């Protein structure tokens, strides 16, 4: 084995002693939680680090300490992070598996970062920079890997996937988890493939340098599979392999071989690093606990304030308005990208929302994607992480379940899990709802599945909120967002100029955080309402129809509240608008239980307990699937009649109580 230079040897030994120290600290009970050491694999990131540029983005995984140390040398920040002490690079929030510095990000969900890396590579395409993602071999069981490789191959992205094949995944030998080969899988997607069993950093670097240059030059994705060894346990003390097996591997280890081949130089360096890491561990252990705030760093992308976008009002259909809003957003902000299945002209999305966008702004910014909801959402997050903004279309909202990992575990958690606010300007548009006969898997209103996720905002299109302002607000907030669009609204005429019809008027309240506000719909003339209806945008027409019947036939004055932001629920604002109305009814098209409506009702109960005259009622769709046949389908949803009945019953109960 050739003798390494000082820089490589120092990096190798720093990582080796860092990892051994962690295992010792765990064994001594001085650290809690988990860790995955890279003992035996240190040379991989040491080989790669000098090949990487400042504008590259590196995605790491659960076994990421070596990646981070080789790239940054920041042993102190990482040790403090793992030990939960002051000076922690991510404030102690992320811990061992979740570290972010601006050009390096690790996450603990296997395979998740590959679609995100696709987005980062899209952002870098043509600049000579690359996105590089480390994975283990076991991670190739995850579907996300293939959705990402497909996109990377298709779009010839500057993506490098480094597979550290250590022959095992937790306790499962690779041979029992991987059918076929990684080579065949990579090549199936048109990615260049390189295999190496070289274990000296400089030798491996020399092999990889020309391959990386090809990727930088626009040659498309590269998969590098490295035969390596995991000398330590999977995590801490959970190694079920026979001792002889690990000993045989250790004979391949660079550490023992260097020690034998140039003993004096090696021993001196080894002792120096052992001492240095021990000193650091003692010093960090004596620090006060981490306070949840990351160490400040220069060079993180700062949000750019842009002029507010509003789409000039026209009496038009909702779909035309939304389309104009997307045109306006793309025109105003060149960093915005739109991704989705079949969204490019001449077939501009299943509901024609994206009509004309790709022709006007080009297919690099408005991109039709493969059928890969998870990877589309992940790529959007990767663009957002890189300083672009992304609007992603999920063809039917039912399919957002396929993107839940990216939205919940990656996008939403990334906002805070690195100890600093990481802005992720991403809007995922979801056409939802039924009444079109598409049947159970194309008609659901899945809002409740995503409600209550910290740092995932939920919006819903309404007949009167300006969609340009809504998109602008969601993107500028930096909080990843889902925009639900009830399909039934698309073809309806928008309300404009404060007028709904001959009887009803609307106004939109201002929200303190510049949010989109609540549409307040009531009969012209105002007044204290007898009843208040609270509905998301998709039910606005049915609620107004019910309010009209209640006015004309029951002489009840009904106010309809339509918040454009569903989550976090604008609870204070809704409560203030309910006043002392005898009846308050919330209606939604989702299934009953643990729903948005029950959350709204709970918020009103706790805020208005003493002034409410009765319980807040919640009307939901039936507790089942949405049938395709028109007669059957109609029965499932909340109707204007249901709403009217609920109000009438609540009013009757109120009158009866008043008599008692
Ligand atoms: C989606 C997901 N499933 C399961 C796990 C639990 N887990 C953590 S590491 C690991 C094994 C990963 O094996 P491999 O990709 O070969 O990497 P290695 O641990 O060998 O470095 C598993 C199953 C996880 N973190 N994420």
XYZ file of C-alpha atoms and ligand atoms in Angstrom:
686
model
C 0.000 0.000 0.000
C 1.509 3.374 -0.941
C 2.384 5.648 1.951
C -0.179 8.460 2.408
C 0.830 12.104 2.605
C 0.474 13.949 5.905
C -2.865 15.494 5.041
C -4.493 12.149 4.257
C -2.906 10.399 7.207
C -4.050 13.133 9.577
C -7.608 12.981 8.245
C -7.699 9.183 8.467
C -6.428 9.134 12.014
C -8.683 11.946 13.159
C -11.717 9.986 11.954
C -10.475 6.678 13.384
C -9.859 8.134 16.833
C -13.035 10.168 16.742
C -15.123 7.050 16.107
C -13.270 4.913 18.644
C -13.681 7.647 21.207
C -17.422 7.731 20.601
C -17.705 3.986 21.199
C -15.682 4.361 24.378
C -17.841 7.248 25.608
C -20.974 5.211 24.930
C -19.527 2.211 26.747
C -18.728 4.467 29.705
C -22.274 5.802 29.668
C -21.070 9.331 28.935
C -23.184 9.725 25.783
C -26.751 8.677 25.177
C -28.689 8.168 21.971
C -27.105 6.446 19.040
C -24.127 6.525 16.740
C -22.959 4.639 13.666
C -19.223 4.625 13.301
C -17.373 4.338 10.004
C -14.438 2.296 11.336
C -12.768 0.706 8.317
C -14.402 3.100 5.826
C -12.517 6.293 6.726
C -10.502 6.355 3.519
C -13.606 6.830 1.357
C -14.406 10.429 2.336
C -10.705 11.190 2.775
C -10.210 10.208 -0.868
C -13.148 12.281 -2.034
C -12.854 15.470 0.028
C -10.096 17.155 -2.029
C -12.041 16.422 -5.214
C -15.016 18.453 -4.022
C -15.618 22.145 -4.635
C -17.234 24.730 -2.405
C -20.288 24.868 -4.653
C -20.840 21.096 -4.567
C -23.427 19.718 -2.171
C -22.755 16.576 -0.176
C -25.550 14.402 1.191
C -24.544 12.046 3.918
C -26.308 9.342 5.853
C -26.488 7.732 9.288
C -22.826 6.686 9.063
C -21.701 10.194 8.280
C -19.088 11.329 10.822
C -16.210 10.495 8.497
C -17.875 12.335 5.634
C -18.295 15.436 7.768
C -14.818 15.343 9.288
C -13.062 14.769 5.966
C -14.954 17.663 4.439
C -14.802 20.175 7.282
C -12.232 19.006 9.839
C -14.657 20.247 12.504
C -14.186 17.543 15.137
C -15.101 19.900 17.941
C -18.500 20.915 16.527
C -19.407 17.318 15.680
C -18.278 15.894 18.996
C -20.277 18.545 20.825
C -23.244 17.667 18.598
C -23.056 13.962 19.406
C -22.436 14.665 23.095
C -25.177 17.311 23.305
C -22.795 19.981 24.582
C -22.252 23.698 23.947
C -20.600 24.446 20.621
C -22.590 21.705 18.859
C -22.626 22.305 15.113
C -26.421 21.918 15.027
C -27.143 22.999 18.565
C -27.643 19.428 19.742
C -30.943 19.136 17.881
C -29.756 16.877 15.086
C -27.309 14.673 16.942
C -25.156 12.074 15.258
C -27.264 11.565 12.119
C -28.526 15.058 11.271
C -25.867 17.608 10.507
C -26.127 20.553 8.130
C -23.592 23.209 7.341
C -24.715 24.796 4.100
C -22.918 22.419 1.727
C -23.156 19.228 3.758
C -26.317 17.609 5.024
C -26.881 14.264 6.667
C -30.204 12.573 7.377
C -31.132 9.324 9.065
C -33.772 7.980 6.674
C -32.218 5.552 4.227
C -32.477 6.563 0.582
C -34.375 9.756 1.322
C -31.564 12.068 0.355
C -31.188 10.770 -3.207
C -34.264 12.543 -4.591
C -33.184 15.633 -2.660
C -29.763 15.302 -4.271
C -31.519 15.212 -7.650
C -32.972 18.638 -6.845
C -29.571 19.893 -5.725
C -28.070 18.556 -8.958
C -30.804 20.238 -11.013
C -29.914 23.513 -9.334
C -26.251 23.000 -10.222
C -26.638 21.629 -13.730
C -24.379 23.411 -16.181
C -22.293 25.110 -13.494
C -19.642 22.410 -13.140
C -20.750 21.731 -9.577
C -22.153 18.369 -8.494
C -24.425 16.884 -5.870
C -22.828 13.888 -4.212
C -24.743 11.412 -2.077
C -23.282 8.670 0.096
C -25.316 5.503 0.613
C -24.753 2.062 2.022
C -25.487 -1.082 0.011
C -28.566 -1.989 2.066
C -30.098 1.353 1.157
C -30.476 0.066 -2.387
C -33.603 -1.680 -1.173
C -35.341 1.711 -1.044
C -37.533 2.768 -3.978
C -36.400 6.372 -3.606
C -32.988 5.337 -4.950
C -34.488 4.252 -8.268
C -36.849 7.174 -8.691
C -33.817 9.410 -8.198
C -31.528 7.470 -10.538
C -34.206 7.472 -13.207
C -34.488 11.251 -13.066
C -30.739 11.741 -12.892
C -30.186 9.511 -15.929
C -33.043 11.034 -17.873
C -31.950 14.602 -17.268
C -28.189 13.865 -17.348
C -27.738 15.457 -13.959
C -24.414 16.096 -12.221
C -25.144 13.555 -9.507
C -22.561 11.262 -7.964
C -23.779 8.387 -5.811
C -21.084 6.789 -3.695
C -22.098 3.340 -2.473
C -20.024 2.211 0.473
C -20.620 -1.508 0.099
C -19.479 -2.932 3.410
C -21.245 -6.224 2.791
C -23.831 -5.767 5.496
C -26.856 -3.688 6.409
C -27.344 -3.567 10.171
C -27.346 -7.377 10.632
C -28.329 -8.515 7.138
C -25.582 -9.611 4.747
C -25.828 -7.862 1.392
C -26.282 -11.199 -0.355
C -29.567 -11.673 1.515
C -30.946 -8.235 0.657
C -29.739 -7.359 -2.818
C -30.913 -9.231 -5.872
C -28.780 -8.754 -8.970
C -26.004 -6.181 -8.770
C -25.571 -2.500 -8.075
C -23.719 -2.218 -11.367
C -26.676 -3.554 -13.348
C -29.059 -1.304 -11.462
C -26.950 1.807 -12.100
C -26.426 0.983 -15.746
C -30.133 0.334 -16.229
C -30.682 4.034 -15.630
C -27.908 5.113 -17.959
C -25.592 6.129 -15.130
C -21.855 5.664 -15.486
C -20.620 3.018 -13.059
C -17.278 2.501 -11.400
C -16.283 -0.252 -9.026
C -13.235 -0.166 -6.798
C -11.729 -2.243 -4.043
C -8.808 0.141 -3.548
C -8.468 1.107 0.097
C -5.790 3.762 0.054
C -7.142 7.271 -0.141
C -4.723 8.640 -2.716
C -5.134 5.634 -5.007
C -8.904 5.833 -4.864
C -8.779 9.579 -5.430
C -6.682 9.098 -8.540
C -9.282 6.643 -9.862
C -12.195 8.937 -9.130
C -10.778 12.304 -10.214
C -11.276 11.819 -13.973
C -14.739 10.320 -13.431
C -15.834 13.288 -11.365
C -14.468 15.622 -14.022
C -16.734 13.909 -16.551
C -19.765 14.509 -14.340
C -18.765 18.155 -13.915
C -18.468 18.466 -17.664
C -22.076 17.374 -18.226
C -21.562 13.641 -18.640
C -24.537 12.712 -16.475
C -24.760 10.732 -13.261
C -22.116 8.441 -11.856
C -22.483 5.566 -9.423
C -19.317 4.538 -7.609
C -19.447 1.242 -5.746
C -16.672 0.759 -3.244
C -15.914 -2.589 -1.643
C -15.212 -1.705 1.927
C -15.460 -3.114 5.437
C -17.413 -2.216 8.531
C -15.087 -3.049 11.386
C -17.318 -1.813 14.175
C -20.824 -2.719 15.226
C -23.763 -1.403 13.223
C -24.406 1.058 15.999
C -23.132 0.371 19.506
C -22.421 -3.197 20.540
C -24.892 -4.729 18.081
C -22.572 -6.840 15.978
C -23.827 -10.377 15.408
C -21.067 -11.377 12.994
C -18.653 -14.115 14.134
C -15.451 -12.604 15.524
C -13.357 -14.422 12.922
C -15.215 -12.680 10.124
C -14.428 -9.225 11.451
C -10.824 -10.214 12.172
C -10.378 -11.317 8.576
C -11.691 -7.950 7.436
C -9.393 -6.127 9.810
C -6.461 -7.619 7.936
C -7.516 -5.480 4.957
C -7.759 -2.384 7.129
C -5.523 0.558 6.244
C -4.700 1.152 9.911
C -2.855 -2.115 10.545
C -1.208 -2.053 7.175
C 0.153 1.470 7.570
C 1.317 0.599 11.083
C 3.269 -2.328 9.668
C 4.605 -0.583 6.583
C 5.963 2.684 8.061
C 5.850 2.097 11.809
C 7.681 5.119 13.156
C 5.921 7.833 11.227
C 2.607 6.095 11.763
C 3.053 5.627 15.506
C 3.946 9.281 16.001
C 0.898 10.496 14.079
C -1.362 7.918 15.695
C -0.340 8.895 19.206
C -0.757 12.563 18.393
C -4.320 12.078 17.160
C -5.256 9.707 19.960
C -4.151 12.338 22.439
C -5.794 15.201 20.590
C -9.183 13.492 20.359
C -9.010 12.378 24.010
C -8.257 15.954 25.034
C -11.119 17.226 22.904
C -13.550 14.691 24.370
C -12.635 15.684 27.928
C -12.906 19.346 27.067
C -16.288 18.988 25.320
C -17.660 16.724 28.068
C -16.990 19.473 30.611
C -19.046 22.029 28.671
C -22.592 23.033 29.560
C -25.416 21.298 27.692
C -26.239 22.334 24.129
C -28.960 24.980 23.967
C -30.625 23.953 20.689
C -29.005 26.750 18.710
C -26.528 25.875 15.987
C -23.102 27.429 15.875
C -23.469 30.495 13.610
C -22.022 30.009 10.165
C -21.184 32.242 7.297
C -22.244 31.430 3.781
C -25.732 30.029 4.364
C -28.172 31.217 1.700
C -30.082 34.268 2.875
C -33.712 34.727 1.851
C -34.161 37.248 -0.950
C -37.138 39.561 -0.513
C -39.137 39.927 -3.695
C -42.038 42.181 -4.597
C -45.399 40.779 -3.589
C -47.233 39.111 -6.410
C -50.913 39.723 -6.928
C -52.777 38.717 -10.038
C -54.944 41.558 -11.371
C -58.576 40.677 -10.762
C -60.680 39.421 -13.635
C -63.963 37.597 -13.614
C -62.592 34.216 -14.619
C -62.640 30.571 -13.723
C -60.511 29.418 -10.822
C -58.292 27.320 -13.065
C -57.531 30.323 -15.279
C -56.729 32.405 -12.248
C -54.411 29.787 -10.783
C -52.708 29.459 -14.131
C -52.176 33.224 -14.324
C -50.843 33.138 -10.769
C -48.230 30.546 -11.726
C -47.266 32.622 -14.752
C -46.861 35.644 -12.476
C -44.765 33.765 -9.916
C -42.431 32.329 -12.565
C -42.100 35.715 -14.228
C -41.377 37.597 -11.013
C -38.851 35.151 -9.607
C -36.393 33.394 -11.927
C -35.429 31.006 -9.144
C -38.864 29.330 -9.196
C -39.108 25.877 -10.797
C -42.257 23.874 -11.468
C -42.153 20.077 -11.456
C -44.894 17.523 -11.976
C -46.226 14.691 -14.061
C -47.441 15.687 -17.536
C -47.331 19.397 -16.726
C -45.500 20.606 -19.825
C -47.282 21.864 -22.932
C -49.027 20.750 -25.027
C -50.636 18.628 -22.255
C -50.486 21.109 -19.438
C -51.337 18.955 -16.460
C -54.306 16.701 -15.816
C -56.376 19.799 -14.974
C -54.665 22.263 -17.329
C -53.402 24.360 -14.433
C -49.909 24.688 -15.906
C -51.003 25.636 -19.419
C -48.448 27.720 -21.303
C -45.825 27.652 -18.560
C -43.277 25.415 -20.254
C -43.681 27.198 -23.585
C -43.095 30.544 -21.943
C -40.465 29.699 -19.340
C -38.794 26.669 -20.902
C -38.740 23.014 -19.952
C -35.748 23.512 -17.680
C -37.857 25.541 -15.281
C -41.169 23.835 -15.982
C -40.410 20.172 -16.119
C -42.594 17.159 -16.788
C -41.345 14.351 -14.595
C -41.571 10.588 -14.461
C -44.369 9.130 -12.308
C -42.438 9.458 -9.062
C -44.312 11.494 -6.467
C -41.748 10.872 -3.729
C -38.827 11.925 -5.885
C -40.670 14.920 -7.312
C -41.298 16.222 -3.807
C -37.725 15.377 -2.808
C -36.283 17.086 -5.867
C -38.385 20.135 -5.064
C -36.926 20.127 -1.568
C -33.413 19.776 -3.008
C -33.971 22.775 -5.263
C -35.300 24.710 -2.290
C -32.349 23.706 -0.148
C -30.009 24.995 -2.835
C -31.499 28.476 -3.058
C -34.123 27.900 -5.763
C -37.853 27.729 -5.092
C -40.075 24.874 -6.176
C -43.735 24.397 -6.981
C -44.551 20.723 -7.340
C -47.766 19.292 -8.740
C -49.081 15.956 -7.505
C -51.499 14.896 -10.237
C -54.167 13.678 -7.814
C -53.945 14.615 -4.148
C -54.538 10.983 -3.146
C -50.990 10.280 -4.356
C -49.421 12.706 -1.898
C -49.181 9.698 0.412
C -46.301 8.570 -1.819
C -44.453 11.778 -0.970
C -45.084 11.758 2.765
C -41.548 10.756 3.725
C -40.085 13.626 1.725
C -42.590 16.107 3.111
C -42.704 14.992 6.724
C -39.288 13.496 7.408
C -37.227 15.630 5.116
C -38.747 18.973 4.167
C -40.662 19.780 7.340
C -38.097 18.417 9.781
C -35.197 20.106 7.997
C -36.640 23.509 8.844
C -35.605 23.060 12.475
C -33.674 19.823 12.953
C -30.319 21.392 12.243
C -30.560 23.857 15.114
C -31.176 26.846 12.866
C -34.084 27.779 10.670
C -33.427 26.281 7.249
C -35.791 27.926 4.766
C -37.346 25.448 2.342
C -39.444 27.351 -0.187
C -41.471 24.457 -1.549
C -45.164 24.334 -2.426
C -46.729 20.985 -3.246
C -49.988 21.480 -5.143
C -52.586 18.764 -4.661
C -55.830 18.638 -6.649
C -58.231 16.931 -4.244
C -61.857 16.058 -3.757
C -64.480 14.230 -5.736
C -67.727 14.896 -7.572
C -66.048 14.001 -10.819
C -66.624 10.260 -10.726
C -62.932 9.332 -10.572
C -63.507 6.778 -7.819
C -61.860 5.880 -4.520
C -58.185 6.487 -5.344
C -58.626 9.777 -7.238
C -61.173 11.684 -5.172
C -60.003 11.811 -1.586
C -59.592 14.928 0.527
C -56.462 13.912 2.431
C -55.851 17.181 4.296
C -56.028 15.518 7.679
C -53.183 13.156 6.852
C -50.803 16.115 6.788
C -52.345 18.340 9.447
C -50.371 18.750 12.641
C -46.920 18.237 11.182
C -44.599 20.876 12.634
C -43.296 23.220 9.938
C -45.534 21.861 7.207
C -48.079 24.540 6.320
C -51.350 23.581 4.643
C -53.278 25.946 2.387
C -56.421 25.483 0.342
C -57.529 27.345 -2.723
C -60.746 29.322 -2.256
C -63.080 31.048 -4.715
C -61.723 34.484 -3.791
C -58.185 34.472 -2.381
C -55.571 35.720 -4.810
C -53.647 32.592 -5.802
C -50.573 34.652 -6.715
C -50.410 36.133 -3.235
C -51.019 32.712 -1.753
C -48.171 31.087 -3.680
C -45.941 34.055 -3.006
C -46.673 33.948 0.708
C -46.100 30.194 0.931
C -42.777 30.396 -0.920
C -41.511 33.485 0.902
C -42.385 32.010 4.293
C -39.698 29.376 3.730
C -41.977 26.819 5.377
C -42.648 23.846 3.109
C -46.304 23.928 2.169
C -49.056 21.894 0.616
C -51.704 23.715 -1.400
C -54.928 21.738 -1.692
C -57.068 22.589 -4.687
C -60.565 21.151 -4.746
C -61.040 19.989 -8.316
C -64.662 21.080 -8.215
C -63.515 24.698 -7.899
C -61.398 24.739 -11.048
C -64.271 25.269 -13.443
C -66.296 27.608 -11.225
C -66.199 31.386 -11.600
C -64.172 33.259 -9.031
C -65.727 35.793 -6.732
C -64.254 39.199 -7.404
C -64.622 42.756 -6.153
C -66.104 41.692 -2.835
C -69.230 40.240 -4.443
C -70.322 36.620 -4.323
C -73.793 37.024 -5.845
C -76.887 39.190 -5.554
C -77.118 38.565 -1.807
C -73.689 37.727 -0.438
C -70.581 39.861 -0.120
C -67.090 38.884 0.983
C -64.042 40.520 2.482
C -60.665 39.037 3.331
C -59.201 39.643 6.773
C -55.571 40.544 7.318
C -53.487 38.005 9.228
C -50.809 39.295 11.595
C -47.991 37.328 9.924
C -48.920 38.541 6.442
C -50.729 35.251 5.864
C -53.485 34.929 3.291
C -56.351 35.775 5.641
C -59.863 34.463 6.049
C -62.648 35.160 3.578
C -65.677 36.403 5.509
C -68.826 35.857 3.458
C -72.178 37.201 4.617
C -75.316 38.830 3.316
C -74.819 42.421 2.217
C -75.323 44.813 5.091
C -73.444 42.878 7.776
C -74.792 42.362 11.276
C -74.335 39.889 14.118
C -74.668 36.367 12.732
C -77.139 33.763 13.984
C -74.794 31.066 12.800
C -71.220 30.757 11.588
C -70.023 28.174 9.075
C -66.314 27.412 8.799
C -65.231 25.586 5.664
C -62.144 25.087 3.506
C -62.248 26.498 -0.023
C -63.659 23.350 -1.599
C -66.870 23.674 0.413
C -67.276 27.421 0.022
C -69.998 27.205 -2.626
C -71.983 24.608 -0.692
C -71.686 26.651 2.490
C -72.917 29.803 0.744
C -75.787 27.831 -0.792
C -76.753 26.643 2.685
C -76.433 30.188 4.044
C -78.694 31.483 1.277
C -81.401 28.913 2.043
C -81.129 29.617 5.746
C -81.553 33.321 5.025
C -84.416 33.048 2.584
C -86.333 30.206 4.158
C -85.428 30.286 7.843
C -84.606 33.981 8.177
C -81.241 33.216 9.698
C -78.259 35.465 9.197
C -75.293 33.196 8.475
C -71.632 34.114 8.185
C -69.330 31.806 6.233
C -65.615 31.776 7.070
C -63.190 30.381 4.505
C -59.572 30.384 5.704
C -56.968 29.959 2.967
C -54.498 28.597 5.492
C -55.710 25.381 7.040
C -52.628 24.611 9.117
C -51.558 26.032 11.436
C -55.245 26.769 12.010
C -55.759 30.541 12.312
C -57.515 29.808 15.595
C -57.511 33.281 17.167
C -58.831 34.897 14.014
C -61.581 32.309 13.557
C -62.630 32.637 17.196
C -62.814 36.416 16.900
C -65.062 36.078 13.847
C -67.464 33.626 15.517
C -68.658 36.225 18.005
C -71.466 34.922 20.185
C -73.281 33.083 17.395
C -75.678 30.438 18.752
C -74.596 27.923 16.115
C -71.106 27.233 14.800
C -70.658 24.452 12.243
C -67.424 23.292 10.637
C -67.708 21.248 7.436
C -65.107 19.356 5.427
C -64.950 16.673 2.739
C -62.462 14.461 4.564
C -63.477 11.384 6.514
C -64.577 11.763 10.155
C -62.247 11.654 13.119
C -58.861 13.214 13.882
C -59.570 15.736 11.171
C -59.020 19.396 10.355
C -62.602 20.105 11.359
C -62.212 18.532 14.787
C -59.072 20.624 15.310
C -60.938 23.800 14.392
C -63.758 22.833 16.737
C -61.349 22.056 19.556
C -59.670 25.440 19.096
C -63.027 27.196 19.304
C -64.100 25.210 22.348
C -60.976 26.124 24.268
C -61.013 29.772 23.192
C -64.740 30.459 23.412
C -65.828 27.983 26.093
C -67.651 30.559 28.190
C -69.331 32.386 25.329
C -70.360 29.434 23.159
C -74.051 28.646 23.331
C -73.568 25.025 22.320
C -70.981 22.630 20.958
C -69.314 23.374 17.647
C -70.599 20.782 15.169
C -68.307 19.077 12.675
C -69.684 17.691 9.418
C -67.493 15.301 7.441
C -67.822 13.063 4.421
C -68.929 9.478 5.034
C -66.548 7.165 6.850
C -65.500 5.186 3.785
C -64.194 5.370 0.257
C -65.569 7.645 -2.438
C -67.551 5.615 -4.970
C -67.302 6.309 -8.686
C -70.977 6.117 -9.734
C -72.585 9.582 -9.592
C -75.519 8.630 -7.375
C -73.320 6.806 -4.908
C -70.609 9.451 -4.928
C -72.944 12.334 -4.169
C -74.213 10.587 -1.026
C -70.746 10.536 0.488
C -69.984 14.255 0.563
C -71.284 16.981 2.810
C -74.110 18.734 0.936
C -75.586 22.197 1.293
C -78.638 20.437 2.722
C -76.534 18.715 5.402
C -75.069 22.052 6.422
C -78.448 23.734 6.512
C -79.896 20.904 8.618
C -76.990 21.031 11.060
C -77.483 24.765 11.577
C -81.252 24.417 11.927
C -80.892 21.620 14.486
C -78.336 23.535 16.501
C -80.560 26.628 16.463
C -83.553 24.569 17.571
C -81.540 23.066 20.424
C -80.432 26.552 21.403
C -84.011 27.825 21.454
C -85.119 24.859 23.507
C -82.351 25.417 26.051
C -83.306 29.087 26.262
C -86.869 28.028 27.170
C -85.771 25.645 29.948
C -35.925 4.142 5.812
C -35.109 3.525 6.899
N -35.321 2.243 7.224
C -34.603 1.669 8.216
C -33.653 2.386 8.894
C -32.858 1.755 10.041
N -31.461 1.554 9.587
C -30.495 2.442 9.859
S -29.064 2.057 9.152
C -29.693 0.661 8.484
C -28.829 -0.227 7.642
C -28.349 0.482 6.441
O -27.535 -0.372 5.719
P -26.590 0.134 4.567
O -27.336 0.983 3.618
O -25.904 -1.043 3.986
O -25.555 1.082 5.304
P -24.515 0.701 6.448
O -25.245 0.742 7.748
O -23.973 -0.636 6.153
O -23.498 1.768 6.378
C -31.016 0.506 8.827
C -31.870 -0.629 8.429
C -33.492 3.732 8.541
N -32.638 4.525 9.173
N -34.196 4.265 7.516
